[in-house]
Amino acid sequence: MTLSAPVVQTGLDRLLAEPERLNALKGQRLGLLVNPTSITASLDHAIEALRKAGLNIVRLFGPEHGVRAEAQDMEVVEETVDPLSGLPCISLYGHTFESLKPRPEHLEGLDRVICDIQDIGARYYTYVYTIGLMMQACGEASIPVTVLDRPNPINGVDIEGNIVLEGYDSFVGMQPIATRHAMTAGELAHYFNRFTDWRCELEVVELRGWKRTMWFDQTGLPWVMPSPNMPTLDTATVYPGQCLIEGTNLSEARGTTRPFELVGAPYVDAPALKAYLESLKLEGVAYRLVAFRPMFQKHAGQTCRGLQLHITDRRQMRSLTLSYAIIAGVIAQEADGFAWREQAYEFVNDRLAIDLLLGDPEQRRALEDGVDPRELARANRSARAEFESRRNECLLYHD
């Protein structure tokens, strides 16, 4: 089977196609921060492709889920050898918050680190913070970093949400960026290098052919699951809002084949929730009554009553507004059973998970007080003004 030529050329494919760039790296001892999305347009993984091109890859670094992404969310990754390439591997997702940043000995002997990971476009997605912490560690060790850019799969135009307030930063929001930031990983690397203390000698190998209005299925590139519960572009499209469900005891449908597109719990009055959502007349989405049974995590083995979210117009659908509405609708039912998640979340145990995800406890209180979710979403615009101004200074692609 021959894959058709993509419309967009990734940073990895550009590196492999440009002898001058490639030759400049030959002879260097290279570290590689990768996961399953680190592929060429012909599905060759960066590890094999770069070694075949004559580069000396001596060490791998794995983000959350691992180099091959076989671990579930928040599951400690302890791999020391990549099972396919046999290369030594450093996990950057261990038992403690300190494990997220490479230690000096992890970088010893390296001349450069290359980062190539597909982001999803929402600030909760941890891979961009792993890149940022790698940049910080490499800056402290005087090791240059190259980021091979990839598209923002849910487009580079639409911004949603607020920013993380001081004191509510965590591994699902380490920097004050909007919930849906509309930037690529390469643009965020420039943002980190310019506006945070994650600074290093940075090179970004830019995309070719990408337009900010593009969704991933318009790039011609093959989709590879970035993490175990991100199977499709539809999942990524609802994720900027639906990840908030992790901060509740509602099931976000991990343990099913449609994570984040399904939502529910044994105590939910699904018909009433559907009626409430339909009364709000949110654009771009329709709702189907469902019952589902997660095989693991929340409500494992129990029948959950809830909804499947069907995207009818992704250009109009605003995931964050939708998920505010879902949570508000369940709270309004005053059913026995609903609660905010109180267990430790991404290495933090002294604040509610929902406050970390929202980045601002006032947002949670507004939901508890019955504020119209559409008004709550609209109020976010002024909160992110500084971010948007800084973002504009770091954009690499202009239609």
mmCIF file of C-alpha atoms in Angstrom:
data_model
loop_
_atom_site.group_PDB
_atom_site.id
_atom_site.type_symbol
_atom_site.label_atom_id
_atom_site.label_comp_id
_atom_site.label_asym_id
_atom_site.label_seq_id
_atom_site.Cartn_x
_atom_site.Cartn_y
_atom_site.Cartn_z
ATOM 1 C CA MET A 1 0.000 0.000 0.000
ATOM 2 C CA THR A 2 1.340 3.418 -0.951
ATOM 3 C CA LEU A 3 0.313 6.404 1.121
ATOM 4 C CA SER A 4 -0.683 9.538 -0.765
ATOM 5 C CA ALA A 5 1.578 12.572 -0.536
ATOM 6 C CA PRO A 6 0.520 14.802 2.371
ATOM 7 C CA VAL A 7 -0.425 18.443 1.999
ATOM 8 C CA VAL A 8 1.700 19.295 5.046
ATOM 9 C CA GLN A 9 5.336 18.398 5.639
ATOM 10 C CA THR A 10 6.244 17.881 9.297
ATOM 11 C CA GLY A 11 9.442 19.029 10.924
ATOM 12 C CA LEU A 12 10.685 15.439 10.911
ATOM 13 C CA ASP A 13 10.089 15.001 7.194
ATOM 14 C CA ARG A 14 11.708 18.374 6.486
ATOM 15 C CA LEU A 15 14.782 17.392 8.481
ATOM 16 C CA LEU A 16 15.104 14.125 6.586
ATOM 17 C CA ALA A 17 14.606 15.850 3.222
ATOM 18 C CA GLU A 18 17.104 18.687 3.723
ATOM 19 C CA PRO A 19 20.732 17.474 3.515
ATOM 20 C CA GLU A 20 22.148 20.666 4.982
ATOM 21 C CA ARG A 21 20.099 20.290 8.172
ATOM 22 C CA LEU A 22 20.809 16.576 8.371
ATOM 23 C CA ASN A 23 24.538 16.882 7.799
ATOM 24 C CA ALA A 24 24.824 19.478 10.551
ATOM 25 C CA LEU A 25 23.642 16.831 13.034
ATOM 26 C CA LYS A 26 25.908 14.016 11.870
ATOM 27 C CA GLY A 27 28.635 13.174 14.330
ATOM 28 C CA GLN A 28 26.635 14.520 17.281
ATOM 29 C CA ARG A 29 25.473 12.349 20.161
ATOM 30 C CA LEU A 30 21.726 12.863 20.134
ATOM 31 C CA GLY A 31 18.943 12.385 22.642
ATOM 32 C CA LEU A 32 15.460 11.896 21.262
ATOM 33 C CA LEU A 33 12.212 12.805 23.064
ATOM 34 C CA VAL A 34 9.550 10.826 21.199
ATOM 35 C CA ASN A 35 6.410 8.725 21.392
ATOM 36 C CA PRO A 36 4.325 6.773 18.799
ATOM 37 C CA THR A 37 3.339 9.967 16.941
ATOM 38 C CA SER A 38 6.972 10.640 15.997
ATOM 39 C CA ILE A 39 6.577 9.260 12.485
ATOM 40 C CA THR A 40 7.277 10.217 8.910
ATOM 41 C CA ALA A 41 4.498 10.596 6.361
ATOM 42 C CA SER A 42 5.294 7.015 5.294
ATOM 43 C CA LEU A 43 4.848 5.728 8.889
ATOM 44 C CA ASP A 44 8.520 5.186 9.719
ATOM 45 C CA HIS A 45 9.269 6.070 13.317
ATOM 46 C CA ALA A 46 11.753 8.881 13.949
ATOM 47 C CA ILE A 47 14.092 6.500 15.779
ATOM 48 C CA GLU A 48 14.555 4.263 12.751
ATOM 49 C CA ALA A 49 14.321 7.062 10.170
ATOM 50 C CA LEU A 50 16.981 9.234 11.806
ATOM 51 C CA ARG A 51 19.326 6.287 12.441
ATOM 52 C CA LYS A 52 18.924 5.190 8.829
ATOM 53 C CA ALA A 53 19.820 8.737 7.772
ATOM 54 C CA GLY A 54 23.127 8.394 9.621
ATOM 55 C CA LEU A 55 22.380 10.172 12.885
ATOM 56 C CA ASN A 56 23.741 8.832 16.165
ATOM 57 C CA ILE A 57 20.792 8.371 18.522
ATOM 58 C CA VAL A 58 22.263 7.336 21.851
ATOM 59 C CA ARG A 59 19.393 7.881 24.289
ATOM 60 C CA LEU A 60 15.606 8.089 24.235
ATOM 61 C CA PHE A 61 13.330 10.097 26.519
ATOM 62 C CA GLY A 62 9.721 9.102 27.048
ATOM 63 C CA PRO A 63 6.892 11.454 28.110
ATOM 64 C CA GLU A 64 3.720 10.433 29.961
ATOM 65 C CA HIS A 65 2.506 7.042 28.651
ATOM 66 C CA GLY A 66 6.048 6.112 27.539
ATOM 67 C CA VAL A 67 8.022 6.018 24.298
ATOM 68 C CA ARG A 68 5.519 3.551 22.827
ATOM 69 C CA ALA A 69 2.524 4.901 24.829
ATOM 70 C CA GLU A 70 1.505 1.585 26.323
ATOM 71 C CA ALA A 71 0.868 3.061 29.790
ATOM 72 C CA GLN A 72 -2.485 4.511 30.845
ATOM 73 C CA ASP A 73 -2.955 8.061 32.161
ATOM 74 C CA MET A 74 -1.135 8.858 35.415
ATOM 75 C CA GLU A 75 0.478 5.409 35.321
ATOM 76 C CA VAL A 76 4.122 5.481 36.386
ATOM 77 C CA VAL A 77 6.447 4.633 33.500
ATOM 78 C CA GLU A 78 9.631 2.832 34.526
ATOM 79 C CA GLU A 79 11.047 1.760 31.184
ATOM 80 C CA THR A 80 14.842 1.765 30.852
ATOM 81 C CA VAL A 81 15.141 0.137 27.426
ATOM 82 C CA ASP A 82 12.905 0.734 24.414
ATOM 83 C CA PRO A 83 11.359 -2.657 23.557
ATOM 84 C CA LEU A 84 11.613 -2.137 19.780
ATOM 85 C CA SER A 85 14.884 -0.305 19.122
ATOM 86 C CA GLY A 86 16.798 -1.587 22.129
ATOM 87 C CA LEU A 87 18.041 1.931 22.893
ATOM 88 C CA PRO A 88 18.407 3.066 26.500
ATOM 89 C CA CYS A 89 15.408 5.067 27.645
ATOM 90 C CA ILE A 90 14.815 7.668 30.340
ATOM 91 C CA SER A 91 11.241 7.958 31.609
ATOM 92 C CA LEU A 92 10.069 11.507 32.243
ATOM 93 C CA TYR A 93 6.936 10.364 34.054
ATOM 94 C CA GLY A 94 7.819 8.630 37.293
ATOM 95 C CA HIS A 95 6.622 8.520 40.884
ATOM 96 C CA THR A 96 7.193 12.187 41.754
ATOM 97 C CA PHE A 97 6.784 15.646 40.264
ATOM 98 C CA GLU A 98 10.586 15.905 40.173
ATOM 99 C CA SER A 99 10.702 12.965 37.741
ATOM 100 C CA LEU A 100 9.133 15.140 35.024
ATOM 101 C CA LYS A 101 12.332 17.096 34.400
ATOM 102 C CA PRO A 102 15.527 15.424 33.149
ATOM 103 C CA ARG A 103 18.316 15.310 35.705
ATOM 104 C CA PRO A 104 21.862 16.401 34.739
ATOM 105 C CA GLU A 105 23.023 12.790 34.558
ATOM 106 C CA HIS A 106 20.236 12.019 32.067
ATOM 107 C CA LEU A 107 21.753 14.558 29.673
ATOM 108 C CA GLU A 108 25.381 13.663 30.269
ATOM 109 C CA GLY A 109 27.351 13.100 27.078
ATOM 110 C CA LEU A 110 24.660 14.485 24.756
ATOM 111 C CA ASP A 111 25.417 17.163 22.168
ATOM 112 C CA ARG A 112 21.769 17.935 21.397
ATOM 113 C CA VAL A 113 18.229 16.805 22.191
ATOM 114 C CA ILE A 114 15.611 16.483 19.442
ATOM 115 C CA CYS A 115 11.926 16.654 20.466
ATOM 116 C CA ASP A 116 9.234 15.295 18.160
ATOM 117 C CA ILE A 117 5.781 14.696 19.683
ATOM 118 C CA GLN A 118 2.269 15.399 18.413
ATOM 119 C CA ASP A 119 0.339 17.728 20.721
ATOM 120 C CA ILE A 120 -3.476 17.858 20.901
ATOM 121 C CA GLY A 121 -4.045 21.591 21.323
ATOM 122 C CA ALA A 122 -5.324 21.732 24.918
ATOM 123 C CA ARG A 123 -3.297 22.941 27.879
ATOM 124 C CA TYR A 124 -3.997 19.803 29.937
ATOM 125 C CA TYR A 125 -2.104 17.645 27.468
ATOM 126 C CA THR A 126 1.210 17.089 29.175
ATOM 127 C CA TYR A 127 3.568 16.553 26.249
ATOM 128 C CA VAL A 128 4.276 20.248 25.669
ATOM 129 C CA TYR A 129 5.307 20.630 29.306
ATOM 130 C CA THR A 130 7.685 17.694 28.927
ATOM 131 C CA ILE A 131 9.223 19.549 25.978
ATOM 132 C CA GLY A 132 9.380 22.734 28.067
ATOM 133 C CA LEU A 133 11.035 21.014 31.016
ATOM 134 C CA MET A 134 13.493 19.382 28.617
ATOM 135 C CA MET A 135 14.273 22.858 27.272
ATOM 136 C CA GLN A 136 14.874 24.132 30.804
ATOM 137 C CA ALA A 137 17.146 21.220 31.720
ATOM 138 C CA CYS A 138 19.082 21.494 28.469
ATOM 139 C CA GLY A 139 19.452 25.247 28.939
ATOM 140 C CA GLU A 140 20.985 24.647 32.362
ATOM 141 C CA ALA A 141 23.365 22.086 30.824
ATOM 142 C CA SER A 142 24.194 24.246 27.749
ATOM 143 C CA ILE A 143 22.781 21.632 25.388
ATOM 144 C CA PRO A 144 20.839 22.898 22.347
ATOM 145 C CA VAL A 145 17.323 21.657 21.629
ATOM 146 C CA THR A 146 15.671 21.052 18.273
ATOM 147 C CA VAL A 147 11.872 20.816 18.144
ATOM 148 C CA LEU A 148 10.447 19.136 15.045
ATOM 149 C CA ASP A 149 7.083 20.801 14.618
ATOM 150 C CA ARG A 150 3.725 19.127 13.977
ATOM 151 C CA PRO A 151 0.258 20.567 13.284
ATOM 152 C CA ASN A 152 -2.209 21.591 15.935
ATOM 153 C CA PRO A 153 -4.829 18.949 15.087
ATOM 154 C CA ILE A 154 -7.844 21.064 16.106
ATOM 155 C CA ASN A 155 -6.648 24.117 14.106
ATOM 156 C CA GLY A 156 -4.499 27.091 14.982
ATOM 157 C CA VAL A 157 -7.200 29.746 15.054
ATOM 158 C CA ASP A 158 -9.865 28.974 17.666
ATOM 159 C CA ILE A 159 -8.949 29.886 21.239
ATOM 160 C CA GLU A 160 -11.064 28.862 24.225
ATOM 161 C CA GLY A 161 -10.925 29.166 27.980
ATOM 162 C CA ASN A 162 -9.088 31.147 30.602
ATOM 163 C CA ILE A 163 -5.492 30.958 31.814
ATOM 164 C CA VAL A 164 -4.004 29.207 34.843
ATOM 165 C CA LEU A 165 -3.739 31.478 37.876
ATOM 166 C CA GLU A 166 -0.642 31.557 40.064
ATOM 167 C CA GLY A 167 -0.894 28.851 42.691
ATOM 168 C CA TYR A 168 -2.951 26.533 40.510
ATOM 169 C CA ASP A 169 -0.215 25.425 38.149
ATOM 170 C CA SER A 170 0.327 21.689 37.783
ATOM 171 C CA PHE A 171 1.298 19.155 35.132
ATOM 172 C CA VAL A 172 -2.066 19.808 33.456
ATOM 173 C CA GLY A 173 -1.333 23.541 33.355
ATOM 174 C CA MET A 174 2.272 24.496 34.051
ATOM 175 C CA GLN A 175 2.174 27.846 32.247
ATOM 176 C CA PRO A 176 -0.458 30.624 31.932
ATOM 177 C CA ILE A 177 -1.817 29.608 28.538
ATOM 178 C CA ALA A 178 -5.413 29.339 27.346
ATOM 179 C CA THR A 179 -7.272 26.057 27.686
ATOM 180 C CA ARG A 180 -7.410 25.716 23.901
ATOM 181 C CA HIS A 181 -4.316 27.623 22.855
ATOM 182 C CA ALA A 182 -4.368 27.319 19.036
ATOM 183 C CA MET A 183 -0.585 26.950 18.818
ATOM 184 C CA THR A 184 1.718 24.227 17.555
ATOM 185 C CA ALA A 185 4.327 22.583 19.760
ATOM 186 C CA GLY A 186 7.012 24.573 17.956
ATOM 187 C CA GLU A 187 5.200 27.841 18.598
ATOM 188 C CA LEU A 188 4.757 26.921 22.254
ATOM 189 C CA ALA A 189 8.486 26.162 22.452
ATOM 190 C CA HIS A 190 9.167 29.720 21.268
ATOM 191 C CA TYR A 191 6.601 30.977 23.811
ATOM 192 C CA PHE A 192 8.330 29.093 26.632
ATOM 193 C CA ASN A 193 11.744 30.330 25.509
ATOM 194 C CA ARG A 194 10.564 33.940 25.385
ATOM 195 C CA PHE A 195 8.152 34.326 28.289
ATOM 196 C CA THR A 196 9.105 31.679 30.874
ATOM 197 C CA ASP A 197 12.235 30.325 32.553
ATOM 198 C CA TRP A 198 12.202 27.279 30.245
ATOM 199 C CA ARG A 199 15.000 28.746 28.140
ATOM 200 C CA CYS A 200 17.641 27.097 25.999
ATOM 201 C CA GLU A 201 19.417 27.399 22.678
ATOM 202 C CA LEU A 202 16.373 26.531 20.572
ATOM 203 C CA GLU A 203 15.810 25.576 16.956
ATOM 204 C CA VAL A 204 12.362 24.779 15.570
ATOM 205 C CA VAL A 205 12.154 22.941 12.267
ATOM 206 C CA GLU A 206 8.938 24.423 10.962
ATOM 207 C CA LEU A 207 6.043 22.824 9.132
ATOM 208 C CA ARG A 208 5.691 23.380 5.426
ATOM 209 C CA GLY A 209 2.233 23.792 3.888
ATOM 210 C CA TRP A 210 0.286 24.078 7.148
ATOM 211 C CA LYS A 211 -2.397 26.748 7.393
ATOM 212 C CA ARG A 212 -3.829 27.839 10.713
ATOM 213 C CA THR A 213 -7.375 26.991 9.648
ATOM 214 C CA MET A 214 -6.483 23.340 8.997
ATOM 215 C CA TRP A 215 -7.777 20.434 11.030
ATOM 216 C CA PHE A 216 -5.635 17.313 11.136
ATOM 217 C CA ASP A 217 -7.686 15.431 8.548
ATOM 218 C CA GLN A 218 -6.941 18.231 6.058
ATOM 219 C CA THR A 219 -3.165 17.793 6.314
ATOM 220 C CA GLY A 220 -2.946 14.440 4.530
ATOM 221 C CA LEU A 221 -0.809 13.128 7.397
ATOM 222 C CA PRO A 222 -1.514 9.749 9.020
ATOM 223 C CA TRP A 223 -3.207 9.872 12.427
ATOM 224 C CA VAL A 224 -1.479 7.923 15.173
ATOM 225 C CA MET A 225 -3.014 7.790 18.655
ATOM 226 C CA PRO A 226 -0.969 10.271 20.720
ATOM 227 C CA SER A 227 -2.047 8.515 23.927
ATOM 228 C CA PRO A 228 -4.132 5.456 24.815
ATOM 229 C CA ASN A 229 -7.378 7.428 25.207
ATOM 230 C CA MET A 230 -7.026 9.703 22.183
ATOM 231 C CA PRO A 231 -8.085 7.330 19.384
ATOM 232 C CA THR A 232 -9.508 9.778 16.835
ATOM 233 C CA LEU A 233 -9.632 13.398 15.741
ATOM 234 C CA ASP A 234 -13.225 13.517 17.077
ATOM 235 C CA THR A 235 -11.802 12.678 20.508
ATOM 236 C CA ALA A 236 -9.302 15.513 20.218
ATOM 237 C CA THR A 237 -12.055 17.902 19.121
ATOM 238 C CA VAL A 238 -14.097 17.461 22.312
ATOM 239 C CA TYR A 239 -11.079 17.025 24.598
ATOM 240 C CA PRO A 240 -10.450 20.720 25.519
ATOM 241 C CA GLY A 241 -13.738 20.655 27.406
ATOM 242 C CA GLN A 242 -14.246 16.996 28.191
ATOM 243 C CA CYS A 243 -10.972 16.623 30.042
ATOM 244 C CA LEU A 244 -12.705 18.628 32.789
ATOM 245 C CA ILE A 245 -14.790 15.508 33.478
ATOM 246 C CA GLU A 246 -11.610 14.028 34.989
ATOM 247 C CA GLY A 247 -12.084 16.511 37.837
ATOM 248 C CA THR A 248 -15.441 14.948 38.742
ATOM 249 C CA ASN A 249 -16.671 11.467 39.587
ATOM 250 C CA LEU A 250 -18.511 11.333 36.273
ATOM 251 C CA SER A 251 -16.984 8.844 33.868
ATOM 252 C CA GLU A 252 -15.251 10.409 30.880
ATOM 253 C CA ALA A 253 -15.523 6.903 29.412
ATOM 254 C CA ARG A 254 -11.981 5.747 29.881
ATOM 255 C CA GLY A 255 -12.279 2.007 29.668
ATOM 256 C CA THR A 256 -14.530 2.229 26.595
ATOM 257 C CA THR A 257 -13.781 2.643 22.911
ATOM 258 C CA ARG A 258 -15.145 6.240 22.830
ATOM 259 C CA PRO A 259 -13.331 8.084 25.633
ATOM 260 C CA PHE A 260 -14.346 11.728 26.132
ATOM 261 C CA GLU A 261 -17.151 11.433 23.571
ATOM 262 C CA LEU A 262 -19.219 9.487 26.127
ATOM 263 C CA VAL A 263 -20.004 10.896 29.552
ATOM 264 C CA GLY A 264 -22.150 9.599 32.385
ATOM 265 C CA ALA A 265 -22.430 7.839 35.715
ATOM 266 C CA PRO A 266 -24.815 5.385 37.399
ATOM 267 C CA TYR A 267 -26.586 8.272 39.174
ATOM 268 C CA VAL A 268 -27.168 10.528 36.133
ATOM 269 C CA ASP A 269 -30.676 11.259 34.848
ATOM 270 C CA ALA A 270 -29.650 11.095 31.202
ATOM 271 C CA PRO A 271 -32.963 12.267 29.640
ATOM 272 C CA ALA A 272 -33.016 15.302 31.938
ATOM 273 C CA LEU A 273 -29.396 16.120 31.097
ATOM 274 C CA LYS A 274 -30.141 15.858 27.384
ATOM 275 C CA ALA A 275 -33.162 18.160 27.743
ATOM 276 C CA TYR A 276 -31.091 20.705 29.686
ATOM 277 C CA LEU A 277 -28.317 20.750 27.080
ATOM 278 C CA GLU A 278 -30.775 21.049 24.218
ATOM 279 C CA SER A 279 -32.410 24.027 25.961
ATOM 280 C CA LEU A 280 -29.087 25.888 25.759
ATOM 281 C CA LYS A 281 -29.023 25.548 21.955
ATOM 282 C CA LEU A 282 -25.243 25.115 21.797
ATOM 283 C CA GLU A 283 -23.949 25.106 18.236
ATOM 284 C CA GLY A 284 -22.248 22.243 16.449
ATOM 285 C CA VAL A 285 -23.245 19.335 18.681
ATOM 286 C CA ALA A 286 -26.080 16.833 19.131
ATOM 287 C CA TYR A 287 -26.701 14.364 21.952
ATOM 288 C CA ARG A 288 -27.643 10.691 22.019
ATOM 289 C CA LEU A 289 -28.917 8.892 25.110
ATOM 290 C CA VAL A 290 -26.589 6.013 25.994
ATOM 291 C CA ALA A 291 -25.757 3.446 28.610
ATOM 292 C CA PHE A 292 -22.140 2.265 28.740
ATOM 293 C CA ARG A 293 -19.999 0.138 31.009
ATOM 294 C CA PRO A 294 -16.340 1.162 31.524
ATOM 295 C CA MET A 295 -13.954 -1.759 31.784
ATOM 296 C CA PHE A 296 -11.544 0.149 34.020
ATOM 297 C CA GLN A 297 -11.150 3.360 36.041
ATOM 298 C CA LYS A 298 -14.246 5.263 37.247
ATOM 299 C CA HIS A 299 -17.374 3.098 37.655
ATOM 300 C CA ALA A 300 -15.554 0.098 36.210
ATOM 301 C CA GLY A 301 -17.975 -2.743 35.543
ATOM 302 C CA GLN A 302 -21.018 -0.590 36.315
ATOM 303 C CA THR A 303 -23.625 0.635 33.867
ATOM 304 C CA CYS A 304 -23.405 4.388 33.415
ATOM 305 C CA ARG A 305 -26.307 6.413 32.104
ATOM 306 C CA GLY A 306 -25.376 9.408 30.027
ATOM 307 C CA LEU A 307 -24.804 10.832 26.575
ATOM 308 C CA GLN A 308 -22.687 10.468 23.506
ATOM 309 C CA LEU A 309 -21.608 13.792 22.013
ATOM 310 C CA HIS A 310 -22.007 13.903 18.242
ATOM 311 C CA ILE A 311 -20.179 16.747 16.507
ATOM 312 C CA THR A 312 -22.356 18.220 13.764
ATOM 313 C CA ASP A 313 -20.199 21.267 12.949
ATOM 314 C CA ARG A 314 -16.714 21.295 14.424
ATOM 315 C CA ARG A 315 -16.146 24.895 13.312
ATOM 316 C CA GLN A 316 -19.006 26.107 15.505
ATOM 317 C CA MET A 317 -18.733 23.643 18.391
ATOM 318 C CA ARG A 318 -17.026 25.022 21.502
ATOM 319 C CA SER A 319 -15.938 22.118 23.646
ATOM 320 C CA LEU A 320 -15.288 24.100 26.800
ATOM 321 C CA THR A 321 -18.738 25.708 26.800
ATOM 322 C CA LEU A 322 -20.264 22.284 26.169
ATOM 323 C CA SER A 323 -18.437 20.678 29.089
ATOM 324 C CA TYR A 324 -19.250 23.541 31.446
ATOM 325 C CA ALA A 325 -22.866 22.870 30.476
ATOM 326 C CA ILE A 326 -22.607 19.112 31.072
ATOM 327 C CA ILE A 327 -21.189 19.627 34.555
ATOM 328 C CA ALA A 328 -23.708 22.378 35.327
ATOM 329 C CA GLY A 329 -26.556 20.159 34.152
ATOM 330 C CA VAL A 330 -25.492 17.276 36.388
ATOM 331 C CA ILE A 331 -25.031 19.583 39.396
ATOM 332 C CA ALA A 332 -28.523 21.001 38.800
ATOM 333 C CA GLN A 333 -30.001 17.503 39.136
ATOM 334 C CA GLU A 334 -28.956 17.488 42.809
ATOM 335 C CA ALA A 335 -28.620 13.747 42.533
ATOM 336 C CA ASP A 336 -27.032 11.675 45.260
ATOM 337 C CA GLY A 337 -23.649 10.719 43.947
ATOM 338 C CA PHE A 338 -22.094 13.679 42.135
ATOM 339 C CA ALA A 339 -18.818 14.906 43.611
ATOM 340 C CA TRP A 340 -15.618 16.615 42.621
ATOM 341 C CA ARG A 341 -12.609 14.322 42.431
ATOM 342 C CA GLU A 342 -10.695 14.493 45.744
ATOM 343 C CA GLN A 343 -7.935 11.966 45.079
ATOM 344 C CA ALA A 344 -4.407 13.100 44.189
ATOM 345 C CA TYR A 345 -4.210 14.312 40.611
ATOM 346 C CA GLU A 346 -0.998 14.674 38.604
ATOM 347 C CA PHE A 347 1.202 14.706 41.727
ATOM 348 C CA VAL A 348 -0.987 17.259 43.563
ATOM 349 C CA ASN A 349 -3.043 16.268 46.605
ATOM 350 C CA ASP A 350 -3.837 19.592 48.335
ATOM 351 C CA ARG A 351 -6.175 21.089 45.710
ATOM 352 C CA LEU A 352 -9.162 19.724 43.843
ATOM 353 C CA ALA A 353 -8.412 18.248 40.432
ATOM 354 C CA ILE A 354 -11.113 20.441 38.883
ATOM 355 C CA ASP A 355 -9.356 23.577 40.199
ATOM 356 C CA LEU A 356 -6.118 22.446 38.570
ATOM 357 C CA LEU A 357 -7.864 21.710 35.287
ATOM 358 C CA LEU A 358 -9.778 24.978 35.285
ATOM 359 C CA GLY A 359 -6.769 26.849 36.660
ATOM 360 C CA ASP A 360 -9.065 29.073 38.720
ATOM 361 C CA PRO A 361 -11.273 27.951 41.652
ATOM 362 C CA GLU A 362 -13.759 30.749 40.918
ATOM 363 C CA GLN A 363 -14.733 28.860 37.778
ATOM 364 C CA ARG A 364 -15.701 25.839 39.879
ATOM 365 C CA ARG A 365 -17.639 28.024 42.306
ATOM 366 C CA ALA A 366 -19.509 29.596 39.409
ATOM 367 C CA LEU A 367 -20.571 26.139 38.232
ATOM 368 C CA GLU A 368 -21.662 25.237 41.767
ATOM 369 C CA ASP A 369 -23.658 28.474 42.007
ATOM 370 C CA GLY A 370 -25.563 27.772 38.814
ATOM 371 C CA VAL A 371 -24.030 30.468 36.600
ATOM 372 C CA ASP A 372 -25.122 30.074 32.976
ATOM 373 C CA PRO A 373 -22.283 28.039 31.368
ATOM 374 C CA ARG A 374 -22.471 30.195 28.245
ATOM 375 C CA GLU A 375 -21.833 33.321 30.329
ATOM 376 C CA LEU A 376 -18.962 31.610 32.124
ATOM 377 C CA ALA A 377 -17.339 30.778 28.792
ATOM 378 C CA ARG A 378 -17.795 34.334 27.491
ATOM 379 C CA ALA A 379 -16.209 35.780 30.630
ATOM 380 C CA ASN A 380 -12.969 33.949 29.828
ATOM 381 C CA ARG A 381 -12.116 36.274 26.956
ATOM 382 C CA SER A 382 -10.782 39.130 29.056
ATOM 383 C CA ALA A 383 -8.872 36.707 31.308
ATOM 384 C CA ARG A 384 -6.683 35.564 28.446
ATOM 385 C CA ALA A 385 -5.892 38.945 26.846
ATOM 386 C CA GLU A 386 -2.235 38.945 27.929
ATOM 387 C CA PHE A 387 -1.781 35.383 26.713
ATOM 388 C CA GLU A 388 -3.213 36.238 23.299
ATOM 389 C CA SER A 389 -0.887 39.229 22.981
ATOM 390 C CA ARG A 390 2.151 37.088 23.822
ATOM 391 C CA ARG A 391 0.909 34.283 21.602
ATOM 392 C CA ASN A 392 0.782 36.607 18.604
ATOM 393 C CA GLU A 393 4.493 37.316 19.037
ATOM 394 C CA CYS A 394 5.346 33.603 18.785
ATOM 395 C CA LEU A 395 3.282 32.479 15.798
ATOM 396 C CA LEU A 396 5.329 30.868 13.027
ATOM 397 C CA TYR A 397 2.563 30.371 10.464
ATOM 398 C CA HIS A 398 0.373 33.010 8.879
ATOM 399 C CA ASP A 399 -2.306 32.180 6.318
#
